[in-house]
PDB file of C-alpha atoms in Angstrom:
ATOM      1  CA  MET A1030      39.097 -29.305   6.597  1.00  0.00           C
ATOM      2  CA  SER A1031      36.436 -30.144   9.129  1.00  0.00           C
ATOM      3  CA  PHE A1032      34.654 -28.143  11.812  1.00  0.00           C
ATOM      4  CA  PRO A1033      32.278 -29.098  14.628  1.00  0.00           C
ATOM      5  CA  VAL A1034      28.993 -27.216  14.213  1.00  0.00           C
ATOM      6  CA  ARG A1035      25.550 -27.389  15.813  1.00  0.00           C
ATOM      7  CA  ALA A1036      23.047 -29.070  13.507  1.00  0.00           C
ATOM      8  CA  GLY A1037      20.141 -27.022  12.205  1.00  0.00           C
ATOM      9  CA  ARG A1038      19.805 -23.580  10.664  1.00  0.00           C
ATOM     10  CA  PRO A1039      23.271 -22.274  11.672  1.00  0.00           C
ATOM     11  CA  ILE A1040      24.986 -25.032   9.705  1.00  0.00           C
ATOM     12  CA  GLU A1041      23.083 -24.108   6.538  1.00  0.00           C
ATOM     13  CA  CYS A1042      24.147 -20.471   6.820  1.00  0.00           C
ATOM     14  CA  ILE A1043      27.736 -21.404   7.617  1.00  0.00           C
ATOM     15  CA  GLY A1044      27.898 -23.799   4.651  1.00  0.00           C
ATOM     16  CA  GLU A1045      26.537 -21.140   2.289  1.00  0.00           C
ATOM     17  CA  GLN A1046      29.017 -18.543   3.562  1.00  0.00           C
ATOM     18  CA  ILE A1047      31.955 -20.950   3.195  1.00  0.00           C
ATOM     19  CA  LEU A1048      30.989 -21.729  -0.407  1.00  0.00           C
ATOM     20  CA  LYS A1049      30.565 -18.023  -1.189  1.00  0.00           C
ATOM     21  CA  HIS A1050      33.972 -17.250   0.321  1.00  0.00           C
ATOM     22  CA  LEU A1051      35.723 -20.038  -1.587  1.00  0.00           C
ATOM     23  CA  ARG A1052      34.067 -19.142  -4.910  1.00  0.00           C
ATOM     24  CA  GLU A1053      35.430 -15.599  -4.535  1.00  0.00           C
ATOM     25  CA  ASP A1054      38.978 -16.818  -3.764  1.00  0.00           C
ATOM     26  CA  GLN A1055      40.938 -16.902  -7.027  1.00  0.00           C
ATOM     27  CA  ARG A1056      43.376 -19.431  -5.547  1.00  0.00           C
ATOM     28  CA  ILE A1057      40.657 -22.100  -5.542  1.00  0.00           C
ATOM     29  CA  GLU A1058      40.493 -24.243  -8.679  1.00  0.00           C
ATOM     30  CA  ALA A1059      37.130 -24.707 -10.403  1.00  0.00           C
ATOM     31  CA  ARG A1060      37.536 -28.494 -10.674  1.00  0.00           C
ATOM     32  CA  PRO A1061      36.836 -30.593  -8.770  1.00  0.00           C
ATOM     33  CA  ALA A1062      33.753 -28.750  -7.586  1.00  0.00           C
ATOM     34  CA  LEU A1063      33.717 -27.242  -4.103  1.00  0.00           C
ATOM     35  CA  GLU A1064      31.944 -29.267  -1.445  1.00  0.00           C
ATOM     36  CA  VAL A1065      30.617 -28.495   2.014  1.00  0.00           C
ATOM     37  CA  HIS A1066      28.757 -31.343   3.684  1.00  0.00           C
ATOM     38  CA  VAL A1067      28.002 -32.971   7.015  1.00  0.00           C
ATOM     39  CA  SER A1068      30.481 -35.826   7.334  1.00  0.00           C
ATOM     40  CA  LYS A1069      29.495 -37.276  10.718  1.00  0.00           C
ATOM     41  CA  VAL A1070      27.606 -36.762  13.951  1.00  0.00           C
ATOM     42  CA  ALA A1071      30.146 -35.724  16.584  1.00  0.00           C
ATOM     43  CA  ASP A1072      28.079 -35.328  19.783  1.00  0.00           C
ATOM     44  CA  ILE A1073      24.451 -36.161  20.552  1.00  0.00           C
ATOM     45  CA  SER A1074      24.557 -35.503  24.297  1.00  0.00           C
ATOM     46  CA  ASP A1075      22.213 -32.555  23.610  1.00  0.00           C
ATOM     47  CA  ALA A1076      19.472 -34.138  21.486  1.00  0.00           C
ATOM     48  CA  VAL A1077      17.948 -30.754  20.651  1.00  0.00           C
ATOM     49  CA  HIS A1078      21.249 -29.277  19.412  1.00  0.00           C
ATOM     50  CA  PRO A1079      23.581 -32.118  18.378  1.00  0.00           C
ATOM     51  CA  ILE A1080      27.067 -31.313  17.112  1.00  0.00           C
ATOM     52  CA  VAL A1081      27.950 -32.523  13.623  1.00  0.00           C
ATOM     53  CA  GLU A1082      31.156 -32.325  11.637  1.00  0.00           C
ATOM     54  CA  LEU A1083      31.044 -30.024   8.618  1.00  0.00           C
ATOM     55  CA  THR A1084      33.672 -30.948   6.025  1.00  0.00           C
ATOM     56  CA  VAL A1085      34.935 -28.550   3.361  1.00  0.00           C
ATOM     57  CA  SER A1086      36.691 -29.787   0.209  1.00  0.00           C
ATOM     58  CA  ALA A1087      38.382 -27.485  -2.275  1.00  0.00           C
ATOM     59  CA  LYS A1088      41.460 -27.695  -4.487  1.00  0.00           C
ATOM     60  CA  ALA A1089      44.264 -25.149  -4.641  1.00  0.00           C
ATOM     61  CA  GLU A1090      47.878 -25.178  -5.777  1.00  0.00           C
ATOM     62  CA  PRO A1091      50.196 -26.632  -3.085  1.00  0.00           C
ATOM     63  CA  ALA A1092      51.797 -23.218  -2.472  1.00  0.00           C
ATOM     64  CA  ASP A1093      48.341 -21.728  -1.824  1.00  0.00           C
ATOM     65  CA  ALA A1094      46.963 -24.506   0.381  1.00  0.00           C
ATOM     66  CA  ASP A1095      48.144 -23.193   3.770  1.00  0.00           C
ATOM     67  CA  PRO A1096      47.141 -19.560   3.165  1.00  0.00           C
ATOM     68  CA  VAL A1097      43.698 -20.707   1.952  1.00  0.00           C
ATOM     69  CA  LYS A1098      43.285 -22.935   5.041  1.00  0.00           C
ATOM     70  CA  HIS A1099      44.307 -20.141   7.413  1.00  0.00           C
ATOM     71  CA  ARG A1100      41.913 -17.672   5.811  1.00  0.00           C
ATOM     72  CA  LEU A1101      39.105 -20.256   5.939  1.00  0.00           C
ATOM     73  CA  LEU A1102      39.883 -21.051   9.591  1.00  0.00           C
ATOM     74  CA  ASP A1103      39.625 -17.346  10.442  1.00  0.00           C
ATOM     75  CA  LEU A1104      36.311 -17.046   8.594  1.00  0.00           C
ATOM     76  CA  VAL A1105      34.781 -20.146  10.164  1.00  0.00           C
ATOM     77  CA  THR A1106      36.024 -19.282  13.657  1.00  0.00           C
ATOM     78  CA  THR A1107      34.381 -15.857  13.353  1.00  0.00           C
ATOM     79  CA  MET A1108      31.119 -17.343  12.060  1.00  0.00           C
ATOM     80  CA  LEU A1109      30.996 -19.997  14.785  1.00  0.00           C
ATOM     81  CA  THR A1110      31.763 -17.486  17.507  1.00  0.00           C
ATOM     82  CA  ASP A1111      29.171 -15.012  16.214  1.00  0.00           C
ATOM     83  CA  ALA A1112      26.511 -17.716  15.825  1.00  0.00           C
ATOM     84  CA  GLY A1113      27.311 -19.546  19.051  1.00  0.00           C
ATOM     85  CA  ALA A1114      27.066 -22.548  16.746  1.00  0.00           C
ATOM     86  CA  THR A1115      29.607 -24.767  18.467  1.00  0.00           C
ATOM     87  CA  ARG A1116      31.374 -25.399  21.720  1.00  0.00           C
ATOM     88  CA  PRO A1117      34.770 -26.728  20.586  1.00  0.00           C
ATOM     89  CA  GLU A1118      37.198 -24.737  18.491  1.00  0.00           C
ATOM     90  CA  PRO A1119      37.561 -25.587  14.786  1.00  0.00           C
ATOM     91  CA  SER A1120      40.073 -28.323  14.112  1.00  0.00           C
ATOM     92  CA  ARG A1121      42.065 -29.312  11.088  1.00  0.00           C
ATOM     93  CA  ALA A1122      41.406 -32.587   9.387  1.00  0.00           C
ATOM     94  CA  ALA A1123      43.012 -34.242   6.412  1.00  0.00           C
ATOM     95  CA  GLY A1124      42.350 -32.308   3.233  1.00  0.00           C
TER      96      GLY A1124
END
């Protein structure tokens, strides 16, 4: 899953919170390791606060994939709204 996020300090906090959340979710498999990383620059029209794409990779059983994604979407939407970290709404990407 991928989310547009403002670059800088908010993205670090959001990445840490996502990892913490996923590590606590028993539906997430230990291998392969969880990943949260910047996958691309999405918008540089505001050079001071560019928007980047934050991509989250985790593995779960197929039956658990949608519930895990929905819970993660809720978490990230709340964090982005609270932080004012992004303009667009989170979107789903492959994975």
